[in-house]
Short mmCIF file of C-alpha atoms in Angstrom, two decimals:
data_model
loop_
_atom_site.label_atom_id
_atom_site.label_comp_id
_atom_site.label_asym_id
_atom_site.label_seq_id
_atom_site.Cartn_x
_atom_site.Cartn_y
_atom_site.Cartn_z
CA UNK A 1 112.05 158.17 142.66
CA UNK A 2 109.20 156.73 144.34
CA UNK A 3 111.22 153.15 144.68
CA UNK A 4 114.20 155.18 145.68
CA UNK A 5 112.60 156.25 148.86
CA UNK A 6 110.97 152.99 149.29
CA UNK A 7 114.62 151.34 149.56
CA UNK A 8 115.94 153.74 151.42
CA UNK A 9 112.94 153.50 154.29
CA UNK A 10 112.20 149.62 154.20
CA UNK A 11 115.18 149.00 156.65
CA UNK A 12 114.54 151.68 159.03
CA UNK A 13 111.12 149.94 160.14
CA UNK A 14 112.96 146.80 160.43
CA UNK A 15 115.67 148.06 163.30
CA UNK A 16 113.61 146.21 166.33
CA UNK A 17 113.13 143.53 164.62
CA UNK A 18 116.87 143.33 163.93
CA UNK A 19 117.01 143.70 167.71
CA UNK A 20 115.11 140.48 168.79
CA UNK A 21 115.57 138.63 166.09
CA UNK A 22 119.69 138.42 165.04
CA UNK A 23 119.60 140.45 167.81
CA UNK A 24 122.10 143.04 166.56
CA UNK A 25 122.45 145.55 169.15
CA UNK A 26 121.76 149.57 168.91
CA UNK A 27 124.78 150.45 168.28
CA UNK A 28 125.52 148.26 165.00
CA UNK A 29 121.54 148.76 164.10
CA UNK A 30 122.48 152.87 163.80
CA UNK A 31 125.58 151.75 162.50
CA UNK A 32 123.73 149.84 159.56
CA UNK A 33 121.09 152.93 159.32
CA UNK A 34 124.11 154.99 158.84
CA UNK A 35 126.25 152.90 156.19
CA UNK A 36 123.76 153.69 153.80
CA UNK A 37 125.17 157.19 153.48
CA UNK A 38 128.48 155.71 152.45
CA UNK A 39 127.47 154.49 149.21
CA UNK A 40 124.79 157.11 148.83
CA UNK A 41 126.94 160.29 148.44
CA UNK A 42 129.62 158.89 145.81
CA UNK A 43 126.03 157.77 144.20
CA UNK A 44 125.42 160.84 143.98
CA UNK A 45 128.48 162.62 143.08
CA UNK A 46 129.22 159.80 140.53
CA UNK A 47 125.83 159.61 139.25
CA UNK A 48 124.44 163.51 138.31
CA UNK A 49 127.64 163.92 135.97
CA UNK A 50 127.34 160.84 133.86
CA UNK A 51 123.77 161.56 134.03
CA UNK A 52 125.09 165.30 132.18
CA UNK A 53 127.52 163.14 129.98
CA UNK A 54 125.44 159.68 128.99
CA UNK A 55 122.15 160.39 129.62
CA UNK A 56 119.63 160.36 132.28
CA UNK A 57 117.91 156.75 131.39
CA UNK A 58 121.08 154.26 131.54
CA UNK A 59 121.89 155.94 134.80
CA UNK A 60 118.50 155.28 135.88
CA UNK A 61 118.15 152.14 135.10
CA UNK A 62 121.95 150.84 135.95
CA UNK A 63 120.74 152.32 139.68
CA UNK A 64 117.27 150.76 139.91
CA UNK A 65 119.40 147.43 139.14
CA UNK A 66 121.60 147.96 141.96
CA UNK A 67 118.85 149.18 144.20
CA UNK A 68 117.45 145.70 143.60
CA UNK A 69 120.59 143.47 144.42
CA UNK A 70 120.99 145.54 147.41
CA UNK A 71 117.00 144.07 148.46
CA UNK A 72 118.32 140.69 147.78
CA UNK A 73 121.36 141.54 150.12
CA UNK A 74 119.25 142.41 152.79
CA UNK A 75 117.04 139.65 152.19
CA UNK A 76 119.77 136.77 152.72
CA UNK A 77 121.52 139.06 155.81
CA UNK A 78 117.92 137.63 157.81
CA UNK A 79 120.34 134.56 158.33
CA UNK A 80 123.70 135.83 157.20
CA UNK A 81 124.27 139.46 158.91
CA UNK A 82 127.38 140.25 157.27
CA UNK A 83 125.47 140.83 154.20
CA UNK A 84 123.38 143.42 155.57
CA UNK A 85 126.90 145.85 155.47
CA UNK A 86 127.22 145.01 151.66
CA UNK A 87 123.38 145.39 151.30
CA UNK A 88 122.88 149.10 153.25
CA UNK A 89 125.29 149.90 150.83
CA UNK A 90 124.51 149.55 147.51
CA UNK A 91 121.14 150.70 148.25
CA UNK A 92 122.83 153.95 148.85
CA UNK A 93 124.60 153.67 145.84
CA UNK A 94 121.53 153.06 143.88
CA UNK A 95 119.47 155.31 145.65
CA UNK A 96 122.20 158.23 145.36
CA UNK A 97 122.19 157.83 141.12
CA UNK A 98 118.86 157.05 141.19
CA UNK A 99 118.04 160.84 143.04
CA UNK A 100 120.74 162.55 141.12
CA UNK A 101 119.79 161.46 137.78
CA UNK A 102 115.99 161.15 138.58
CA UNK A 103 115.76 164.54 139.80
CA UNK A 104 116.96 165.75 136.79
CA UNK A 105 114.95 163.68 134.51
CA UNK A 106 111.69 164.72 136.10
CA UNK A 107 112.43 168.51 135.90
CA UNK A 108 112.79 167.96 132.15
CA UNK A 109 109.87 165.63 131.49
CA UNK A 110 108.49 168.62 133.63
CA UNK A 111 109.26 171.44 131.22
CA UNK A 112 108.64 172.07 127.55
CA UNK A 113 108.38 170.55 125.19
CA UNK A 114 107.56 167.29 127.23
CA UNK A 115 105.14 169.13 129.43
CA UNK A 116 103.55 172.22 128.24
CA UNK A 117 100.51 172.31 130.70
CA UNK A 118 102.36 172.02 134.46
CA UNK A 119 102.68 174.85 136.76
CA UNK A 120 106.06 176.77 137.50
CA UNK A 121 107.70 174.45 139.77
CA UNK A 122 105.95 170.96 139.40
CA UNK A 123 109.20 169.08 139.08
CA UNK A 124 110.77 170.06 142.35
CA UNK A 125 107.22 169.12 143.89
CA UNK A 126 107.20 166.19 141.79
CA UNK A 127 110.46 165.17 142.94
CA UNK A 128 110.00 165.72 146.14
CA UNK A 129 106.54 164.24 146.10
CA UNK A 130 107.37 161.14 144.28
CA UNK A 131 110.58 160.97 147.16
CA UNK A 132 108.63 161.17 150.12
CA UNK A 133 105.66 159.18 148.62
CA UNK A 134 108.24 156.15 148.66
CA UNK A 135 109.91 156.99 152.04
CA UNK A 136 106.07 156.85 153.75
CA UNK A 137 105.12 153.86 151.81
CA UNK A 138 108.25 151.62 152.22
CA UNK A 139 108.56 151.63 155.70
CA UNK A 140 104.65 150.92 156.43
CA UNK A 141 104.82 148.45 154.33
CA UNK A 142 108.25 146.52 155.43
CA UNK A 143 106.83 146.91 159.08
CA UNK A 144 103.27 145.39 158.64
CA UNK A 145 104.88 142.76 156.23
CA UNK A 146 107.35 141.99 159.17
CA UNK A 147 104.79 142.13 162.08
CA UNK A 148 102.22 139.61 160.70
CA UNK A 149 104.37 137.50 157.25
CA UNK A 150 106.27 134.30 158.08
CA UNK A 151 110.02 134.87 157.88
CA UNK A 152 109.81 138.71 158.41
CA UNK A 153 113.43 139.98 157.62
CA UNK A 154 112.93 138.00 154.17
CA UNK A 155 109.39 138.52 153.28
CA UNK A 156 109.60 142.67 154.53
CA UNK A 157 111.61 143.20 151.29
CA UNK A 158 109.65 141.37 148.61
CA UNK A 159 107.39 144.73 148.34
CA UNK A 160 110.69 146.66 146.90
CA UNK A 161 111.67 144.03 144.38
CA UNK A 162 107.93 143.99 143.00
CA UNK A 163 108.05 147.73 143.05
CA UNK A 164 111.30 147.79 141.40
CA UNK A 165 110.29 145.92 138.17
CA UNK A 166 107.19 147.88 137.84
CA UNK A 167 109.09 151.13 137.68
CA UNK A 168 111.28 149.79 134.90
CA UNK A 169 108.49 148.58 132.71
CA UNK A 170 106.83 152.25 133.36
CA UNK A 171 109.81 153.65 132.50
CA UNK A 172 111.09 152.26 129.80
CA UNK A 173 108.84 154.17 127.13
CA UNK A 174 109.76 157.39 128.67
CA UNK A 175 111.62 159.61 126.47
CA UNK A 176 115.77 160.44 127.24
CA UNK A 177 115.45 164.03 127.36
CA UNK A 178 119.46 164.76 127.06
CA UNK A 179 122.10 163.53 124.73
CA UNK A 180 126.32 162.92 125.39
CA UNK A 181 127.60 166.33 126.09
CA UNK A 182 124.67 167.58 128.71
CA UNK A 183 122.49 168.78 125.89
CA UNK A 184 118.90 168.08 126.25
CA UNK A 185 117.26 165.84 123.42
CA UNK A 186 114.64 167.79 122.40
CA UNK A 187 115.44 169.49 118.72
CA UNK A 188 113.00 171.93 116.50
CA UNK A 189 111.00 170.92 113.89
CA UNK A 190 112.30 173.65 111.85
CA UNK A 191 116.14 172.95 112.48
CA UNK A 192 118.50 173.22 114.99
CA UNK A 193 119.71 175.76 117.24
CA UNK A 194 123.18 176.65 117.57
CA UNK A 195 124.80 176.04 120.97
CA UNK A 196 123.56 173.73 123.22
CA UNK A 197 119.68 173.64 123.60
CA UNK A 198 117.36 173.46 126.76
CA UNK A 199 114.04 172.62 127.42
CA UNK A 200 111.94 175.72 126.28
CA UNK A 201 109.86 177.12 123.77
CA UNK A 202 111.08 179.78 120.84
CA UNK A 203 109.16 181.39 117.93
CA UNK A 204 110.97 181.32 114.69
CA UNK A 205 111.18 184.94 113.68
CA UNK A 206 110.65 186.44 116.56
CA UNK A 207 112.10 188.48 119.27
CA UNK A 208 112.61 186.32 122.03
CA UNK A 209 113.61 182.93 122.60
CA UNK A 210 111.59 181.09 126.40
CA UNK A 211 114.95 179.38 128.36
CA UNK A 212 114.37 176.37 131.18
CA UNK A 213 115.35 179.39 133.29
CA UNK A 214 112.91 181.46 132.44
CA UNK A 215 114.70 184.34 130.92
CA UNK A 216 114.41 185.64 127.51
CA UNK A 217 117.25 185.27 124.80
CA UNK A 218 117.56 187.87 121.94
CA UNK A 219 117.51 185.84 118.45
CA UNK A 220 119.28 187.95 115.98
CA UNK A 221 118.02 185.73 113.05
CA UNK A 222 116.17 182.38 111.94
CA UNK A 223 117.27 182.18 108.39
CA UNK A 224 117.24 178.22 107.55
CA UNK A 225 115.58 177.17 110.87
CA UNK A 226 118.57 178.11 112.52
CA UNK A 227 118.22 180.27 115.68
CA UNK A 228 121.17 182.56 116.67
CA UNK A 229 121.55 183.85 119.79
CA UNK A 230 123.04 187.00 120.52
CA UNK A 231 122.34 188.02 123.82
CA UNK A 232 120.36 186.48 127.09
CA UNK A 233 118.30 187.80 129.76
CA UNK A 234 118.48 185.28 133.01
CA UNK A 235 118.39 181.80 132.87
CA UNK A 236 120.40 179.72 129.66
CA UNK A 237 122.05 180.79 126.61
CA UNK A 238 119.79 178.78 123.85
CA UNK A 239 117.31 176.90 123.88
CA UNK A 240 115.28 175.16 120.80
CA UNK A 241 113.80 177.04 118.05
CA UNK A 242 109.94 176.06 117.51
CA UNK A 243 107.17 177.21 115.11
CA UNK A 244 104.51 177.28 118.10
CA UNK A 245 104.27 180.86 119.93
CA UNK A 246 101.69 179.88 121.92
CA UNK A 247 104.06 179.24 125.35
CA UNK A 248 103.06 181.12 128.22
CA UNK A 249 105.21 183.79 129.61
CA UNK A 250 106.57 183.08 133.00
CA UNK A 251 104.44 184.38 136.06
CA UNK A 252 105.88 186.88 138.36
CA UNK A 253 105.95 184.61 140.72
CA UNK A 254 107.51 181.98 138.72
CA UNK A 255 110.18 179.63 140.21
CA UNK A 256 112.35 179.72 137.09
CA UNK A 257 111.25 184.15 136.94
CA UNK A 258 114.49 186.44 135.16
CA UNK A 259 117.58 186.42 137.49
CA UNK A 260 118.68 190.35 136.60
CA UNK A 261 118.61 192.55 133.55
CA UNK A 262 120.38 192.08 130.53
CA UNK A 263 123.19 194.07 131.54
CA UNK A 264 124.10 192.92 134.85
CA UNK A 265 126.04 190.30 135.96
CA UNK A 266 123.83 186.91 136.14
CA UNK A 267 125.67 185.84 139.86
CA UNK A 268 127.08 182.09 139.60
CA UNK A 269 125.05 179.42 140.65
CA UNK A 270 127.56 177.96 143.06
CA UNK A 271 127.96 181.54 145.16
CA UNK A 272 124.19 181.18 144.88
CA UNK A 273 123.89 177.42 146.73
CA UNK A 274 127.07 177.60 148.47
CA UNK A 275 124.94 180.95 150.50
CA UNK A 276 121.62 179.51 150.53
CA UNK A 277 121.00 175.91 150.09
CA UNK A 278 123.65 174.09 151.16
CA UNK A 279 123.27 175.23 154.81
CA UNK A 280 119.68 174.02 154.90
CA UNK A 281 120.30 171.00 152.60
CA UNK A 282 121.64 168.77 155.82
CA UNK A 283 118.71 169.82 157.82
CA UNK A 284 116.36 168.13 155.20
CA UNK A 285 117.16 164.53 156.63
CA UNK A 286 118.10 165.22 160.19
CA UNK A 287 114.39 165.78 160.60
CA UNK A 288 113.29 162.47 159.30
CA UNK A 289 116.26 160.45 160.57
CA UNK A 290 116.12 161.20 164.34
CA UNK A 291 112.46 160.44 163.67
CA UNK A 292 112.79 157.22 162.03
CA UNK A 293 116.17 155.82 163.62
CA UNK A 294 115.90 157.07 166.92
CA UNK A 295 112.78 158.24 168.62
CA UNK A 296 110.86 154.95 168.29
CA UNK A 297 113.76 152.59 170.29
CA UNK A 298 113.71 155.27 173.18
CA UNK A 299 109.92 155.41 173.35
CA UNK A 300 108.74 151.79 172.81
CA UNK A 301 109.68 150.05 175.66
CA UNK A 302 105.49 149.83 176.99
CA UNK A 303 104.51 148.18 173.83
CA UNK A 304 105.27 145.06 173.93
CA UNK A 305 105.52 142.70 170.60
CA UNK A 306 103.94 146.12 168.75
CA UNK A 307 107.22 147.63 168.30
CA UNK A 308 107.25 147.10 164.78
CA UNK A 309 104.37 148.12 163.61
CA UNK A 310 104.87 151.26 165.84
CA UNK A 311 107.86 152.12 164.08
CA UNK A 312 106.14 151.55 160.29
CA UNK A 313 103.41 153.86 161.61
CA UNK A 314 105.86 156.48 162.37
CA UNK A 315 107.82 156.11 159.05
CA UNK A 316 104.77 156.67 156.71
CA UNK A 317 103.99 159.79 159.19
CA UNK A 318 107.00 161.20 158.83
CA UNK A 319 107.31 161.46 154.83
CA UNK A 320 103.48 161.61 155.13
CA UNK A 321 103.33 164.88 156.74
CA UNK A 322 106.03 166.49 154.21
CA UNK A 323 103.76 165.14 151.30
CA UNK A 324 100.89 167.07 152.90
CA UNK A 325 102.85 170.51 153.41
CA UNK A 326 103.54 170.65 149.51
CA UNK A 327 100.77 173.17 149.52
CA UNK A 328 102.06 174.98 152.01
CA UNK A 329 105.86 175.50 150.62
CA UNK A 330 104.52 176.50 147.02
CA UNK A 331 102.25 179.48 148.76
CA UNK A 332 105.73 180.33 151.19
CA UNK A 333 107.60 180.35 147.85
CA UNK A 334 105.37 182.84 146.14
CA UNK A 335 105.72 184.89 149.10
CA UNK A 336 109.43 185.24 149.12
CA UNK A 337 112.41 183.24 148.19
CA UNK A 338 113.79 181.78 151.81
CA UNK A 339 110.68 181.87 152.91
CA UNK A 340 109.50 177.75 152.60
CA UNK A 341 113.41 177.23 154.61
CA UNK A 342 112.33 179.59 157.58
CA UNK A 343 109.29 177.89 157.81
CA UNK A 344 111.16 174.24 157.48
CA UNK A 345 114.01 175.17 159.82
CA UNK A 346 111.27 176.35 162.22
CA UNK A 347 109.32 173.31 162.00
CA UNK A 348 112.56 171.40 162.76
CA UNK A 349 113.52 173.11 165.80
CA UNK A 350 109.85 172.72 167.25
CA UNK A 351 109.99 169.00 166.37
CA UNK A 352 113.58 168.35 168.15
CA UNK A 353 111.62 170.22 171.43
CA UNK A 354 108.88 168.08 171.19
CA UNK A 355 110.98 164.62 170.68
CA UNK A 356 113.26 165.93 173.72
CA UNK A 357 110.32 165.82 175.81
CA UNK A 358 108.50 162.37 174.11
CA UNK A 359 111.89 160.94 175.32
CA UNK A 360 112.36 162.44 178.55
CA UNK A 361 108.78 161.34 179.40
CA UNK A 362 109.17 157.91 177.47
CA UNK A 363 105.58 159.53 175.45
CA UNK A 364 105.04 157.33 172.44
CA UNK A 365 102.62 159.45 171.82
CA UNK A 366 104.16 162.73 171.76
CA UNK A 367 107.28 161.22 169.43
CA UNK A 368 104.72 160.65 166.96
CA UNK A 369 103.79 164.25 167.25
CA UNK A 370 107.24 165.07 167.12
CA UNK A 371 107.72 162.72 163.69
CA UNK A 372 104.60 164.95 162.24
CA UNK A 373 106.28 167.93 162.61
CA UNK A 374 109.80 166.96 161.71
CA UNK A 375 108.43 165.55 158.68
CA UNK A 376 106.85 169.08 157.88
CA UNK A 377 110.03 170.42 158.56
CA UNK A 378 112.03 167.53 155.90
CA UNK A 379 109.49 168.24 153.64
CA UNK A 380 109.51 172.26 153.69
CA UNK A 381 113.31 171.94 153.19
CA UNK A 382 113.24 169.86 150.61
CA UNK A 383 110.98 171.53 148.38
CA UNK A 384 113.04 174.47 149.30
CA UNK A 385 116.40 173.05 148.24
CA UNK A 386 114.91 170.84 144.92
CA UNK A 387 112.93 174.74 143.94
CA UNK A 388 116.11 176.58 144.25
CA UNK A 389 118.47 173.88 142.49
CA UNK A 390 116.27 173.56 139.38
CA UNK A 391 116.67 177.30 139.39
CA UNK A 392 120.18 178.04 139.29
CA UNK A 393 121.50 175.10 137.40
CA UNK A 394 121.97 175.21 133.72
CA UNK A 395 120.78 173.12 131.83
CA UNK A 396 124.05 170.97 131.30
CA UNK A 397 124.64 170.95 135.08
CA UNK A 398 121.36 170.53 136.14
CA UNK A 399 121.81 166.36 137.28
CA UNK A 400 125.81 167.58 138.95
CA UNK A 401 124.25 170.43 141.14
CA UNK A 402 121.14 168.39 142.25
CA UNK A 403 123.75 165.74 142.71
CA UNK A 404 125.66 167.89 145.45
CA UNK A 405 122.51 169.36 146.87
CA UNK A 406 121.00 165.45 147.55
CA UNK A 407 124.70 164.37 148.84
CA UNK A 408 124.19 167.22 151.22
CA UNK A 409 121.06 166.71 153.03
CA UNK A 410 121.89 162.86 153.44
CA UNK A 411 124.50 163.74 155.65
CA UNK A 412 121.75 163.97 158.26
CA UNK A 413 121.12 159.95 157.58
CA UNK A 414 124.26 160.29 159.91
CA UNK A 415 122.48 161.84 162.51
CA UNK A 416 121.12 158.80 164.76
CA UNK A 417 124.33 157.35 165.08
CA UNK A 418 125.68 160.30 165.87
CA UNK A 419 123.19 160.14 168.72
CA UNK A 420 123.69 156.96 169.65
CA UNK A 421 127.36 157.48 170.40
CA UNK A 422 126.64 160.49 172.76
CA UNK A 423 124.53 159.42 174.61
CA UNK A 424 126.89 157.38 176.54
CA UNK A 425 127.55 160.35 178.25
CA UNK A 426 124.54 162.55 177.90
CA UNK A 427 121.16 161.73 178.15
CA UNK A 428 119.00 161.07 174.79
CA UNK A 429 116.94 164.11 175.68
CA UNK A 430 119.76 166.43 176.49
CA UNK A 431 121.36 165.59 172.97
CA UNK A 432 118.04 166.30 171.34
CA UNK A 433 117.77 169.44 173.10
CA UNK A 434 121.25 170.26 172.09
CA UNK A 435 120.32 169.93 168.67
CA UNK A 436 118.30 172.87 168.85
CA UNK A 437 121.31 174.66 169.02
CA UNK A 438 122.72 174.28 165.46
CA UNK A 439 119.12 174.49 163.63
CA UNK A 440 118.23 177.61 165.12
CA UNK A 441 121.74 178.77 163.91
CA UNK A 442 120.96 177.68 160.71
CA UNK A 443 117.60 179.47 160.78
CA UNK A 444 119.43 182.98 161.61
CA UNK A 445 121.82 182.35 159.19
CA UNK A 446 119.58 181.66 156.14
CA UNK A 447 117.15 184.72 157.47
CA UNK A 448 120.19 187.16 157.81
CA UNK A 449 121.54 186.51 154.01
CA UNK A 450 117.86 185.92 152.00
CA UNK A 451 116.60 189.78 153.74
CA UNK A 452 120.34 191.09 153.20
CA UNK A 453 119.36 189.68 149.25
CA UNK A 454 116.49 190.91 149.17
CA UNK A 455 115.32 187.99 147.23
CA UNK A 456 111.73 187.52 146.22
CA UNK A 457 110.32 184.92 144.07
CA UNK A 458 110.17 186.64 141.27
CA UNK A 459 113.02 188.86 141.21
CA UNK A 460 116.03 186.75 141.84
CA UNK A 461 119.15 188.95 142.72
CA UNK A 462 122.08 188.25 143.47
CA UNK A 463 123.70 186.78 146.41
#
């Protein structure tokens, strides 16, 4: 995950040096920020189901390949730029599979019986953490590499490729935690359970069965090791019969806490996104890109030969600050269920009014304020988004929905070209300021349906 954000955030650092070195002009330097998305989303649709069907590793490890050529791409475009189209696209294919699949990985290595110890919710923080760690990272690095390194559009990128083999040796010991068919790996000690399993905890014998949901399923007997399920309480239908019954009960404020009683409908996960992630899931990179791909070319024109480095500094504070806020979301999301995308979408709109005025002023200083607190706002909505996915996806959809919800917010990537093109007949400021608009749409929107819910934490209804 971590060199998945580092690919995706090396080039953006790089954009003025593109400038006066091939000197590739704004337009085709948003252009080639924005290509990115093209291979990312089928990366992403393409890569959570075969991740479901084949397995989370080969998926991984197919896109940390391609994330690599994609380096070398870029690497050779420093003196042939035709290759840089080619390259900004297969990182987003790699970088789409690598999300989609990763994602999913890490909320399994996150649950039992890989993890026993972590706190409801550590694998959307851990995804999003790992994410951003590589976004803040990748760019600082690129840009000081670029600023001081001989041959800077070839040397910026040996950082990824280094990075890249080190998370494939790390990686290869780690266990596949699903199997052909979108079951998940993990199998009792006692015997098998019937349907498919998910990462959980049972007692043999007893009662209740713990789902990666977080509901309870009625076992009706264990005779042989076998567990049968009869009915379910929120969350999955099985999940694997064990001869430990020392797993803790979910918390009432637990991210994974029963969806309804036994008798009511459980509501379908898609009704459930489709209402309240997918209209924040753009918003999580809109923040970040107009941060990274367009404030620093509209402030930087008073620092001379620092331009570079200025825009590295401002892509590790970007990510940094939504690595910071990770606090900050998990209190929100105890509080109540929309509650960290209020706060994000907020965040957002105050960050869009500060970068209107950074620009308007030509205020380096204030677009890195502005960066700060669009980054708080990415990194709100993404914790948001990744809590809410691992929630409502089963367990044999789990890498397909975070697929969708990551092909979403990437749509934003779009966002400075977007920019770029209108402001050939607005100015930058105005079209930042206009941007407003939508978010705070957004923000009414989300409010209206999660207090028409309802929806706390812990008691997730229907909607």
């Amino acid at each position: 995950m971590t060199a998945s954000g580092w690919s995706a955030n090396q080039f953006s650092a790089l954009l003025g040096a593109y400038h006066s070195g091939p000197g590739l002009t704004a337009a085709t330097t948003s252009a080639l920020f924005g290509v990115y998305v093209l291979g990312l989303i089928p990366g992403l649709l393409l890569g959570g189901p075969l991740a479901d069907r084949r397995g989370r590793r080969p998926v991984v490890f197919t896109a940390l390949a391609i994330s690599a050529l994609a380096t070398v791409l870029l690497m050779a475009g420093a003196t042939a730029t035709g290759l840089l189209w080619p390259g900004r696209l297969l990182t987003g294919i790699g970088a789409g599979a690598l999300l989609s699949a990763g994602s999913a990985w890490i909320k399994e290595l996150s649950s039992p019986p890989y993890d026993t110890v972590s706190a409801a919710g550590a694998a959307a923080r851990r995804s999003g953490l790992f994410l951003s760690a590589g976004f803040a990272t990748g760019g600082l690095a690129a840009a000081l590499t670029a600023q001081w390194a001989p041959a800077p559009l070839i040397t910026a990128y040996l950082p990824h490729l280094a990075l890249s083999a080190a998370a494939a040796f790390l990686a290869a010991r780690t266990p596949e935690t699903a199997i052909p068919g979108g079951q998940l790996a993990a199998t009792t000690t006692a015997g098998r359970t019937t349907g498919a399993t998910s990462a959980g905890s049972a007692t043999a014998g007893s009662a209740t069965v713990g789902s990666a949901m977080g509901g309870q399923v009625t076992v009706a007997a264990t005779t042989g090791g076998q567990v049968t399920v009869v009915a379910t309480t929120g969350g999955c239908a099985t999940a694997p019969s064990s001869t430990d019954d020392s797993a803790p009960a979910p918390s009432p404020t637990d991210d994974f806490a029963p969806a309804a009683p036994a008798h009511a409908a459980a509501p379908a996960p898609g009704t459930a996104f489709r209402r309240l992630v997918a209209p924040v899931a753009p918003w999580v990179f809109v923040a970040p890109s107009i941060a990274l791909g367009t404030l620093p070319g509209l402030v930087d024109t008073g620092l001379t030969r620092w331009q570079t480095v200025y825009a590295g500094i401002v892509t590790a504070v970007t990510p940094g600050t939504g690595l910071l806020v990770a606090p900050l979301a998990r209190r929100l999301a105890a509080r109540h269920r929309i509650a960290t995308a209020v706060a994000g979408l907020a965040a957002v709109i105050l960050g869009l009014l500060l970068a209107a005025f950074a620009v308007a002023r030509i205020r380096p200083d204030a677009a890195l304020l502005a960066a700060a607190v669009l980054g708080a706002g990415y990194g709100l909505c993404v914790a948001y988004g990744l809590t809410e996915v691992a929630a409502l996806a089963p367990p044999d959809r789990l890498a397909r929905l975070t697929a969708r919800f990551w092909a979403l917010c990437y749509l934003g990537f779009c966002t400075p070209y977007a920019i770029t093109l209108l402001t050939g007949w607005f100015a930058p400021a105005t079209v930042l300021l206009a941007a407003v608009v939508p978010a705070a749409a957004t923000l009414a929107l989300i409010a209206h349906r999660g207090t028409r819910s309802g929806t706390r934490s812990g008691t997730r209804r229907p909607v």
